[in-house]
Amino acid sequence: MDCISLVIILCLIVLYCVSVVIEKQFSCPMCALVCTDAFILQEHVELLLLEESPAEEAVLGATSSTEAASSSNSSGGKSYECPLCSLVCGDCYSLQEHVELHLDNGTATSAVSPGSDLRLARRLQEEEKQRRKEQGAKQETEEFKKLQRQFGVDGRGGYRKQMERTMEKAVSRGVMVPADFHNKRAEMMEALASGVDDGRTRTQGVLDALYVYYQREARDCVHVWLSADTDHYCSSEGDKGWGCGYRNFQMLLSSLQRMEPYTTLPSIPRVQVLIEGAWREGLDPQGATHFNQRLQGTRAWIGATEMDRSTSLRVSARVLDFHQPMDPGDTHPRLFDWVKQYFSQTVTRGARLPPRVVQTTQPPLYLQHQGHSRSIVGVEQKKNGSLCLLLLDPGCSPGDVRKLLSQDGSTVSTAVHRMTKFPGKLKHRQYQVVAVEGTRILNSRTLRAERIP
């Protein structure tokens, strides 16, 4: 690098130090440009140096006549001004020596504020802190909206609106004609007004079919206990994605109908009304607060506690909380043992050998885990002593469930196999079970689950 370039760079450094304190601006020593950022000025000067480099090399590589021309500044030649004290030098070498004297004496250094770098660092830190704060608030808002959508409390409407939107989409796709849309909508509004389920998703005779199957097949089972007769209810277009808790409640009531004086089975909106009525009576205040006292017109999920507190029907139940796995394989053997005890306790005592297949008078059990719920309608005990639960899933379509009613043995076997769950298939961290004990007036206002163990 030649001396002219070196001097210019030195001038730039000094000028930058002074500008930070005095004007907070950076002037180019080679032109009239004023920059507010030192890095921009540096790039600008480097660009000018690259452009002028060929011309300067030609000048420095010329004969002594060029040096003579550059030394005749007093008579109209080029001059060089010190950026620190405005002294005019006749050549670049003199300016270089002069600026170095300034630097040696500490003139430029003393002009720089010692706290400028600290202030810059603090400003950058505050900007980064503010940026992260805004980003965190945005992410929190998005997560909250996601949870609202997941649990059906985002204002999109409940059973009726979802059913109407589903039928509207069917019309727009050409699957349903407008006349059918209006007829089905009128039928839906009539059913909702009555508060009684229309039975469109119900499959009857499931437990009878299971009893016949186990009598003939499944010789690897030494004992099978089945619940009382229970109808299967699956999700419909109006509650798909969020109605499993309500459908399991309907399955439970379908069993109780055969033992208790319930003449009608409520629709999902009616179940929501029943739960809200229990809250107004002061039952389960924590649950009422969680749902903001409102279920009607929403797609809010319900779980074990809401099942227990549907007390407009005065159903007395126990809630058992299997809150953690009790096996190295992250399974719940205590859950399986408890279910076996529940169903086998009503077997006729006094018999020397209990029958291999027993259909008990016990209602089904409501099984809840994160994100879904199902109904336990029986338990198998294999020859090796292992236990296997029989589950009715609201997510199964009527067509799949009705395969249990088939006359074809292989079809029934496949359908039963899909119902069975060994401990290795139930590996959620926590399960809750609701067991109906009968009907009575409840005095307790606060729900407490029994933790096992």
PDB file of C-alpha atoms in Angstrom, residues 140-400:
ATOM      1  CA  GLU A 140     -47.406 -17.337  23.448  1.00  0.00           C
ATOM      2  CA  THR A 141     -50.426 -15.879  21.663  1.00  0.00           C
ATOM      3  CA  GLU A 142     -50.147 -18.450  18.879  1.00  0.00           C
ATOM      4  CA  GLU A 143     -49.852 -21.311  21.379  1.00  0.00           C
ATOM      5  CA  PHE A 144     -52.903 -20.049  23.276  1.00  0.00           C
ATOM      6  CA  LYS A 145     -54.939 -19.895  20.076  1.00  0.00           C
ATOM      7  CA  LYS A 146     -53.756 -23.392  19.201  1.00  0.00           C
ATOM      8  CA  LEU A 147     -54.939 -24.700  22.576  1.00  0.00           C
ATOM      9  CA  GLN A 148     -58.277 -22.946  22.119  1.00  0.00           C
ATOM     10  CA  ARG A 149     -58.761 -24.669  18.771  1.00  0.00           C
ATOM     11  CA  GLN A 150     -57.638 -28.009  20.203  1.00  0.00           C
ATOM     12  CA  PHE A 151     -60.082 -27.897  23.102  1.00  0.00           C
ATOM     13  CA  GLY A 152     -62.958 -26.393  21.118  1.00  0.00           C
ATOM     14  CA  VAL A 153     -63.264 -23.020  22.873  1.00  0.00           C
ATOM     15  CA  ASP A 154     -62.191 -20.791  19.984  1.00  0.00           C
ATOM     16  CA  GLY A 155     -65.670 -19.531  19.120  1.00  0.00           C
ATOM     17  CA  ARG A 156     -66.184 -21.689  16.023  1.00  0.00           C
ATOM     18  CA  GLY A 157     -69.507 -22.958  17.334  1.00  0.00           C
ATOM     19  CA  GLY A 158     -70.638 -26.329  18.618  1.00  0.00           C
ATOM     20  CA  TYR A 159     -72.496 -29.382  17.366  1.00  0.00           C
ATOM     21  CA  ARG A 160     -75.121 -27.575  15.285  1.00  0.00           C
ATOM     22  CA  LYS A 161     -72.713 -25.271  13.446  1.00  0.00           C
ATOM     23  CA  GLN A 162     -70.264 -28.058  12.702  1.00  0.00           C
ATOM     24  CA  MET A 163     -73.057 -30.224  11.327  1.00  0.00           C
ATOM     25  CA  GLU A 164     -74.359 -27.377   9.152  1.00  0.00           C
ATOM     26  CA  ARG A 165     -70.884 -26.588   7.799  1.00  0.00           C
ATOM     27  CA  THR A 166     -70.296 -30.245   6.974  1.00  0.00           C
ATOM     28  CA  MET A 167     -73.551 -30.431   5.017  1.00  0.00           C
ATOM     29  CA  GLU A 168     -72.787 -27.133   3.254  1.00  0.00           C
ATOM     30  CA  LYS A 169     -69.435 -28.531   2.100  1.00  0.00           C
ATOM     31  CA  ALA A 170     -71.212 -31.654   0.863  1.00  0.00           C
ATOM     32  CA  VAL A 171     -73.555 -29.465  -1.204  1.00  0.00           C
ATOM     33  CA  SER A 172     -70.676 -27.428  -2.639  1.00  0.00           C
ATOM     34  CA  ARG A 173     -68.886 -30.646  -3.684  1.00  0.00           C
ATOM     35  CA  GLY A 174     -72.029 -31.985  -5.317  1.00  0.00           C
ATOM     36  CA  VAL A 175     -72.333 -34.892  -2.891  1.00  0.00           C
ATOM     37  CA  MET A 176     -75.624 -33.592  -1.469  1.00  0.00           C
ATOM     38  CA  VAL A 177     -78.406 -31.789  -3.279  1.00  0.00           C
ATOM     39  CA  PRO A 178     -79.872 -28.638  -1.695  1.00  0.00           C
ATOM     40  CA  ALA A 179     -83.218 -30.349  -1.033  1.00  0.00           C
ATOM     41  CA  ASP A 180     -81.503 -33.034   1.075  1.00  0.00           C
ATOM     42  CA  PHE A 181     -79.571 -30.338   2.892  1.00  0.00           C
ATOM     43  CA  HIS A 182     -82.738 -28.555   3.997  1.00  0.00           C
ATOM     44  CA  ASN A 183     -84.465 -31.808   4.958  1.00  0.00           C
ATOM     45  CA  LYS A 184     -81.540 -33.025   7.066  1.00  0.00           C
ATOM     46  CA  ARG A 185     -81.113 -29.632   8.658  1.00  0.00           C
ATOM     47  CA  ALA A 186     -84.788 -29.616   9.655  1.00  0.00           C
ATOM     48  CA  GLU A 187     -84.443 -33.118  11.124  1.00  0.00           C
ATOM     49  CA  MET A 188     -81.355 -32.040  13.043  1.00  0.00           C
ATOM     50  CA  MET A 189     -83.056 -28.946  14.477  1.00  0.00           C
ATOM     51  CA  GLU A 190     -86.042 -31.062  15.538  1.00  0.00           C
ATOM     52  CA  ALA A 191     -83.775 -33.591  17.293  1.00  0.00           C
ATOM     53  CA  LEU A 192     -81.809 -30.838  19.023  1.00  0.00           C
ATOM     54  CA  ALA A 193     -85.013 -29.214  20.208  1.00  0.00           C
ATOM     55  CA  SER A 194     -86.178 -32.482  21.765  1.00  0.00           C
ATOM     56  CA  GLY A 195     -82.843 -33.040  23.512  1.00  0.00           C
ATOM     57  CA  VAL A 196     -82.928 -36.741  22.585  1.00  0.00           C
ATOM     58  CA  ASP A 197     -80.229 -38.420  20.520  1.00  0.00           C
ATOM     59  CA  ASP A 198     -81.502 -39.465  17.095  1.00  0.00           C
ATOM     60  CA  GLY A 199     -79.706 -42.837  17.277  1.00  0.00           C
ATOM     61  CA  ARG A 200     -78.066 -42.465  13.861  1.00  0.00           C
ATOM     62  CA  THR A 201     -74.650 -43.476  15.203  1.00  0.00           C
ATOM     63  CA  ARG A 202     -75.862 -46.268  17.501  1.00  0.00           C
ATOM     64  CA  THR A 203     -75.034 -49.956  17.051  1.00  0.00           C
ATOM     65  CA  GLN A 204     -76.965 -52.405  19.214  1.00  0.00           C
ATOM     66  CA  GLY A 205     -76.282 -56.020  20.129  1.00  0.00           C
ATOM     67  CA  VAL A 206     -72.513 -55.634  20.560  1.00  0.00           C
ATOM     68  CA  LEU A 207     -72.228 -57.369  23.950  1.00  0.00           C
ATOM     69  CA  ASP A 208     -74.482 -60.232  22.910  1.00  0.00           C
ATOM     70  CA  ALA A 209     -72.268 -60.801  19.862  1.00  0.00           C
ATOM     71  CA  LEU A 210     -69.147 -60.787  22.056  1.00  0.00           C
ATOM     72  CA  TYR A 211     -70.697 -63.305  24.438  1.00  0.00           C
ATOM     73  CA  VAL A 212     -71.496 -65.683  21.559  1.00  0.00           C
ATOM     74  CA  TYR A 213     -68.011 -65.267  20.102  1.00  0.00           C
ATOM     75  CA  TYR A 214     -66.211 -66.101  23.344  1.00  0.00           C
ATOM     76  CA  GLN A 215     -68.419 -69.096  23.916  1.00  0.00           C
ATOM     77  CA  ARG A 216     -67.329 -70.548  20.577  1.00  0.00           C
ATOM     78  CA  GLU A 217     -63.854 -69.135  19.997  1.00  0.00           C
ATOM     79  CA  ALA A 218     -60.845 -67.707  21.837  1.00  0.00           C
ATOM     80  CA  ARG A 219     -59.833 -70.947  23.525  1.00  0.00           C
ATOM     81  CA  ASP A 220     -56.618 -69.279  24.689  1.00  0.00           C
ATOM     82  CA  CYS A 221     -58.726 -67.378  27.258  1.00  0.00           C
ATOM     83  CA  VAL A 222     -59.358 -69.100  30.575  1.00  0.00           C
ATOM     84  CA  HIS A 223     -61.787 -66.401  31.732  1.00  0.00           C
ATOM     85  CA  VAL A 224     -63.692 -63.585  30.037  1.00  0.00           C
ATOM     86  CA  TRP A 225     -65.785 -61.025  31.900  1.00  0.00           C
ATOM     87  CA  LEU A 226     -68.144 -58.777  29.933  1.00  0.00           C
ATOM     88  CA  SER A 227     -70.092 -55.717  31.022  1.00  0.00           C
ATOM     89  CA  ALA A 228     -73.863 -55.420  30.989  1.00  0.00           C
ATOM     90  CA  ASP A 229     -75.453 -54.896  27.583  1.00  0.00           C
ATOM     91  CA  THR A 230     -74.154 -51.649  26.047  1.00  0.00           C
ATOM     92  CA  ASP A 231     -74.806 -49.910  22.739  1.00  0.00           C
ATOM     93  CA  HIS A 232     -71.941 -48.416  20.741  1.00  0.00           C
ATOM     94  CA  TYR A 233     -72.151 -44.728  19.816  1.00  0.00           C
ATOM     95  CA  CYS A 234     -69.678 -43.286  17.332  1.00  0.00           C
ATOM     96  CA  SER A 235     -68.823 -39.708  16.428  1.00  0.00           C
ATOM     97  CA  SER A 236     -70.900 -38.003  13.758  1.00  0.00           C
ATOM     98  CA  GLU A 237     -70.312 -35.064  11.417  1.00  0.00           C
ATOM     99  CA  GLY A 238     -71.423 -32.728  14.188  1.00  0.00           C
ATOM    100  CA  ASP A 239     -68.904 -33.828  16.830  1.00  0.00           C
ATOM    101  CA  LYS A 240     -66.052 -35.393  14.871  1.00  0.00           C
ATOM    102  CA  GLY A 241     -62.735 -34.549  16.485  1.00  0.00           C
ATOM    103  CA  TRP A 242     -64.043 -33.545  19.917  1.00  0.00           C
ATOM    104  CA  GLY A 243     -67.118 -35.598  20.891  1.00  0.00           C
ATOM    105  CA  CYS A 244     -65.524 -38.803  22.255  1.00  0.00           C
ATOM    106  CA  GLY A 245     -66.294 -37.927  25.875  1.00  0.00           C
ATOM    107  CA  TYR A 246     -69.967 -37.319  25.113  1.00  0.00           C
ATOM    108  CA  ARG A 247     -70.262 -40.520  23.067  1.00  0.00           C
ATOM    109  CA  ASN A 248     -68.738 -42.590  25.872  1.00  0.00           C
ATOM    110  CA  PHE A 249     -71.220 -40.995  28.235  1.00  0.00           C
ATOM    111  CA  GLN A 250     -74.013 -42.114  25.913  1.00  0.00           C
ATOM    112  CA  MET A 251     -72.605 -45.661  25.903  1.00  0.00           C
ATOM    113  CA  LEU A 252     -72.646 -45.668  29.690  1.00  0.00           C
ATOM    114  CA  LEU A 253     -76.220 -44.384  29.793  1.00  0.00           C
ATOM    115  CA  SER A 254     -77.315 -46.977  27.247  1.00  0.00           C
ATOM    116  CA  SER A 255     -76.219 -49.618  29.744  1.00  0.00           C
ATOM    117  CA  LEU A 256     -77.836 -47.853  32.702  1.00  0.00           C
ATOM    118  CA  GLN A 257     -81.095 -47.559  30.730  1.00  0.00           C
ATOM    119  CA  ARG A 258     -81.516 -51.304  31.080  1.00  0.00           C
ATOM    120  CA  MET A 259     -81.124 -51.123  34.862  1.00  0.00           C
ATOM    121  CA  GLU A 260     -82.364 -47.670  35.895  1.00  0.00           C
ATOM    122  CA  PRO A 261     -85.487 -45.675  35.007  1.00  0.00           C
ATOM    123  CA  TYR A 262     -83.975 -43.578  32.191  1.00  0.00           C
ATOM    124  CA  THR A 263     -86.472 -43.473  29.341  1.00  0.00           C
ATOM    125  CA  THR A 264     -84.496 -41.293  26.914  1.00  0.00           C
ATOM    126  CA  LEU A 265     -80.856 -40.921  25.977  1.00  0.00           C
ATOM    127  CA  PRO A 266     -79.753 -37.264  25.699  1.00  0.00           C
ATOM    128  CA  SER A 267     -78.089 -35.748  22.647  1.00  0.00           C
ATOM    129  CA  ILE A 268     -74.666 -34.107  22.919  1.00  0.00           C
ATOM    130  CA  PRO A 269     -76.043 -30.548  23.263  1.00  0.00           C
ATOM    131  CA  ARG A 270     -78.388 -31.864  25.960  1.00  0.00           C
ATOM    132  CA  VAL A 271     -75.466 -33.435  27.838  1.00  0.00           C
ATOM    133  CA  GLN A 272     -73.771 -30.027  27.753  1.00  0.00           C
ATOM    134  CA  VAL A 273     -76.903 -28.516  29.302  1.00  0.00           C
ATOM    135  CA  LEU A 274     -76.891 -31.168  32.057  1.00  0.00           C
ATOM    136  CA  ILE A 275     -73.267 -30.459  32.962  1.00  0.00           C
ATOM    137  CA  GLU A 276     -73.879 -26.705  33.044  1.00  0.00           C
ATOM    138  CA  GLY A 277     -76.864 -27.341  35.319  1.00  0.00           C
ATOM    139  CA  ALA A 278     -74.631 -29.248  37.717  1.00  0.00           C
ATOM    140  CA  TRP A 279     -72.203 -26.330  37.760  1.00  0.00           C
ATOM    141  CA  ARG A 280     -74.988 -23.883  38.566  1.00  0.00           C
ATOM    142  CA  GLU A 281     -75.855 -26.063  41.538  1.00  0.00           C
ATOM    143  CA  GLY A 282     -72.332 -25.533  42.806  1.00  0.00           C
ATOM    144  CA  LEU A 283     -70.930 -28.915  41.848  1.00  0.00           C
ATOM    145  CA  ASP A 284     -67.331 -29.116  40.670  1.00  0.00           C
ATOM    146  CA  PRO A 285     -66.464 -25.394  40.881  1.00  0.00           C
ATOM    147  CA  GLN A 286     -62.977 -26.043  39.534  1.00  0.00           C
ATOM    148  CA  GLY A 287     -64.350 -27.627  36.372  1.00  0.00           C
ATOM    149  CA  ALA A 288     -66.855 -24.799  35.955  1.00  0.00           C
ATOM    150  CA  THR A 289     -64.051 -22.248  36.191  1.00  0.00           C
ATOM    151  CA  HIS A 290     -61.938 -24.187  33.712  1.00  0.00           C
ATOM    152  CA  PHE A 291     -64.692 -24.027  31.079  1.00  0.00           C
ATOM    153  CA  ASN A 292     -65.758 -20.499  32.071  1.00  0.00           C
ATOM    154  CA  GLN A 293     -69.185 -21.876  33.092  1.00  0.00           C
ATOM    155  CA  ARG A 294     -70.052 -22.635  29.468  1.00  0.00           C
ATOM    156  CA  LEU A 295     -70.241 -25.745  27.282  1.00  0.00           C
ATOM    157  CA  GLN A 296     -73.290 -25.078  25.104  1.00  0.00           C
ATOM    158  CA  GLY A 297     -72.426 -23.908  21.618  1.00  0.00           C
ATOM    159  CA  THR A 298     -68.781 -24.985  21.942  1.00  0.00           C
ATOM    160  CA  ARG A 299     -66.652 -27.936  20.888  1.00  0.00           C
ATOM    161  CA  ALA A 300     -65.086 -28.215  24.320  1.00  0.00           C
ATOM    162  CA  TRP A 301     -63.780 -31.631  25.265  1.00  0.00           C
ATOM    163  CA  ILE A 302     -65.081 -33.229  28.426  1.00  0.00           C
ATOM    164  CA  GLY A 303     -63.239 -35.777  30.527  1.00  0.00           C
ATOM    165  CA  ALA A 304     -63.598 -37.981  33.562  1.00  0.00           C
ATOM    166  CA  THR A 305     -64.572 -35.189  35.951  1.00  0.00           C
ATOM    167  CA  GLU A 306     -67.378 -33.917  33.710  1.00  0.00           C
ATOM    168  CA  MET A 307     -68.607 -37.485  33.311  1.00  0.00           C
ATOM    169  CA  ASP A 308     -68.852 -37.830  37.046  1.00  0.00           C
ATOM    170  CA  ARG A 309     -70.604 -34.483  37.444  1.00  0.00           C
ATOM    171  CA  SER A 310     -73.392 -35.035  34.912  1.00  0.00           C
ATOM    172  CA  THR A 311     -75.488 -35.133  38.037  1.00  0.00           C
ATOM    173  CA  SER A 312     -78.754 -33.923  36.640  1.00  0.00           C
ATOM    174  CA  LEU A 313     -79.157 -37.679  36.127  1.00  0.00           C
ATOM    175  CA  ARG A 314     -77.865 -38.250  39.667  1.00  0.00           C
ATOM    176  CA  VAL A 315     -75.277 -40.801  38.602  1.00  0.00           C
ATOM    177  CA  SER A 316     -72.961 -41.656  41.475  1.00  0.00           C
ATOM    178  CA  ALA A 317     -69.485 -42.592  40.310  1.00  0.00           C
ATOM    179  CA  ARG A 318     -65.895 -43.028  41.385  1.00  0.00           C
ATOM    180  CA  VAL A 319     -62.978 -41.447  39.560  1.00  0.00           C
ATOM    181  CA  LEU A 320     -59.737 -43.379  39.816  1.00  0.00           C
ATOM    182  CA  ASP A 321     -56.487 -41.754  38.739  1.00  0.00           C
ATOM    183  CA  PHE A 322     -53.700 -44.061  37.592  1.00  0.00           C
ATOM    184  CA  HIS A 323     -51.326 -41.149  37.483  1.00  0.00           C
ATOM    185  CA  GLN A 324     -48.067 -42.864  36.561  1.00  0.00           C
ATOM    186  CA  PRO A 325     -46.784 -46.120  35.036  1.00  0.00           C
ATOM    187  CA  MET A 326     -45.967 -48.873  37.536  1.00  0.00           C
ATOM    188  CA  ASP A 327     -43.875 -51.102  35.291  1.00  0.00           C
ATOM    189  CA  PRO A 328     -40.413 -50.727  33.736  1.00  0.00           C
ATOM    190  CA  GLY A 329     -42.088 -50.935  30.342  1.00  0.00           C
ATOM    191  CA  ASP A 330     -44.120 -47.761  31.119  1.00  0.00           C
ATOM    192  CA  THR A 331     -47.330 -49.786  31.410  1.00  0.00           C
ATOM    193  CA  HIS A 332     -50.136 -49.774  33.984  1.00  0.00           C
ATOM    194  CA  PRO A 333     -50.566 -53.291  35.425  1.00  0.00           C
ATOM    195  CA  ARG A 334     -52.513 -51.872  38.378  1.00  0.00           C
ATOM    196  CA  LEU A 335     -55.109 -50.530  35.955  1.00  0.00           C
ATOM    197  CA  PHE A 336     -55.616 -53.979  34.419  1.00  0.00           C
ATOM    198  CA  ASP A 337     -55.821 -55.644  37.832  1.00  0.00           C
ATOM    199  CA  TRP A 338     -58.393 -53.106  39.007  1.00  0.00           C
ATOM    200  CA  VAL A 339     -60.560 -53.628  35.915  1.00  0.00           C
ATOM    201  CA  LYS A 340     -60.491 -57.387  36.425  1.00  0.00           C
ATOM    202  CA  GLN A 341     -61.539 -56.939  40.055  1.00  0.00           C
ATOM    203  CA  TYR A 342     -64.368 -54.601  38.995  1.00  0.00           C
ATOM    204  CA  PHE A 343     -65.937 -57.044  36.547  1.00  0.00           C
ATOM    205  CA  SER A 344     -65.258 -60.287  38.419  1.00  0.00           C
ATOM    206  CA  GLN A 345     -66.671 -59.172  41.787  1.00  0.00           C
ATOM    207  CA  THR A 346     -70.258 -59.854  40.704  1.00  0.00           C
ATOM    208  CA  VAL A 347     -69.630 -63.433  39.584  1.00  0.00           C
ATOM    209  CA  THR A 348     -71.889 -65.859  41.458  1.00  0.00           C
ATOM    210  CA  ARG A 349     -70.160 -67.010  44.601  1.00  0.00           C
ATOM    211  CA  GLY A 350     -70.352 -70.594  45.772  1.00  0.00           C
ATOM    212  CA  ALA A 351     -69.675 -72.171  42.418  1.00  0.00           C
ATOM    213  CA  ARG A 352     -66.679 -74.443  42.512  1.00  0.00           C
ATOM    214  CA  LEU A 353     -65.534 -73.419  39.051  1.00  0.00           C
ATOM    215  CA  PRO A 354     -66.707 -70.057  37.686  1.00  0.00           C
ATOM    216  CA  PRO A 355     -67.837 -70.172  34.068  1.00  0.00           C
ATOM    217  CA  ARG A 356     -65.261 -69.331  31.435  1.00  0.00           C
ATOM    218  CA  VAL A 357     -67.366 -66.530  29.924  1.00  0.00           C
ATOM    219  CA  VAL A 358     -69.498 -64.312  32.154  1.00  0.00           C
ATOM    220  CA  GLN A 359     -71.673 -61.385  31.161  1.00  0.00           C
ATOM    221  CA  THR A 360     -71.926 -59.373  34.363  1.00  0.00           C
ATOM    222  CA  THR A 361     -74.399 -56.719  35.461  1.00  0.00           C
ATOM    223  CA  GLN A 362     -71.654 -54.106  35.766  1.00  0.00           C
ATOM    224  CA  PRO A 363     -71.912 -51.008  33.558  1.00  0.00           C
ATOM    225  CA  PRO A 364     -68.965 -50.284  31.265  1.00  0.00           C
ATOM    226  CA  LEU A 365     -66.031 -48.223  32.523  1.00  0.00           C
ATOM    227  CA  TYR A 366     -65.090 -44.849  31.122  1.00  0.00           C
ATOM    228  CA  LEU A 367     -61.349 -44.760  30.277  1.00  0.00           C
ATOM    229  CA  GLN A 368     -59.724 -41.349  29.768  1.00  0.00           C
ATOM    230  CA  HIS A 369     -56.205 -40.474  28.670  1.00  0.00           C
ATOM    231  CA  GLN A 370     -54.602 -37.474  27.031  1.00  0.00           C
ATOM    232  CA  GLY A 371     -56.512 -36.551  23.895  1.00  0.00           C
ATOM    233  CA  HIS A 372     -59.059 -39.379  23.806  1.00  0.00           C
ATOM    234  CA  SER A 373     -61.438 -41.569  25.791  1.00  0.00           C
ATOM    235  CA  ARG A 374     -62.952 -45.033  25.300  1.00  0.00           C
ATOM    236  CA  SER A 375     -65.270 -47.446  27.091  1.00  0.00           C
ATOM    237  CA  ILE A 376     -64.085 -50.679  28.735  1.00  0.00           C
ATOM    238  CA  VAL A 377     -66.704 -53.387  28.163  1.00  0.00           C
ATOM    239  CA  GLY A 378     -64.775 -56.447  29.271  1.00  0.00           C
ATOM    240  CA  VAL A 379     -61.500 -58.117  30.181  1.00  0.00           C
ATOM    241  CA  GLU A 380     -59.819 -61.340  29.051  1.00  0.00           C
ATOM    242  CA  GLN A 381     -57.533 -63.504  31.136  1.00  0.00           C
ATOM    243  CA  LYS A 382     -55.187 -65.640  29.035  1.00  0.00           C
ATOM    244  CA  LYS A 383     -53.817 -69.045  29.962  1.00  0.00           C
ATOM    245  CA  ASN A 384     -50.478 -67.491  30.915  1.00  0.00           C
ATOM    246  CA  GLY A 385     -52.270 -65.159  33.339  1.00  0.00           C
ATOM    247  CA  SER A 386     -51.927 -61.986  31.256  1.00  0.00           C
ATOM    248  CA  LEU A 387     -54.900 -59.615  31.036  1.00  0.00           C
ATOM    249  CA  CYS A 388     -56.363 -57.901  27.999  1.00  0.00           C
ATOM    250  CA  LEU A 389     -59.020 -55.163  27.963  1.00  0.00           C
ATOM    251  CA  LEU A 390     -61.953 -54.974  25.539  1.00  0.00           C
ATOM    252  CA  LEU A 391     -62.551 -51.375  24.422  1.00  0.00           C
ATOM    253  CA  LEU A 392     -65.361 -49.735  22.488  1.00  0.00           C
ATOM    254  CA  ASP A 393     -63.978 -46.688  20.683  1.00  0.00           C
ATOM    255  CA  PRO A 394     -66.230 -43.774  19.610  1.00  0.00           C
ATOM    256  CA  GLY A 395     -63.769 -43.216  16.782  1.00  0.00           C
ATOM    257  CA  CYS A 396     -64.750 -46.521  15.146  1.00  0.00           C
ATOM    258  CA  SER A 397     -67.333 -46.207  12.400  1.00  0.00           C
ATOM    259  CA  PRO A 398     -70.663 -48.068  12.584  1.00  0.00           C
ATOM    260  CA  GLY A 399     -69.511 -50.239   9.690  1.00  0.00           C
ATOM    261  CA  ASP A 400     -66.449 -51.462  11.609  1.00  0.00           C
TER     262      ASP A 400
END
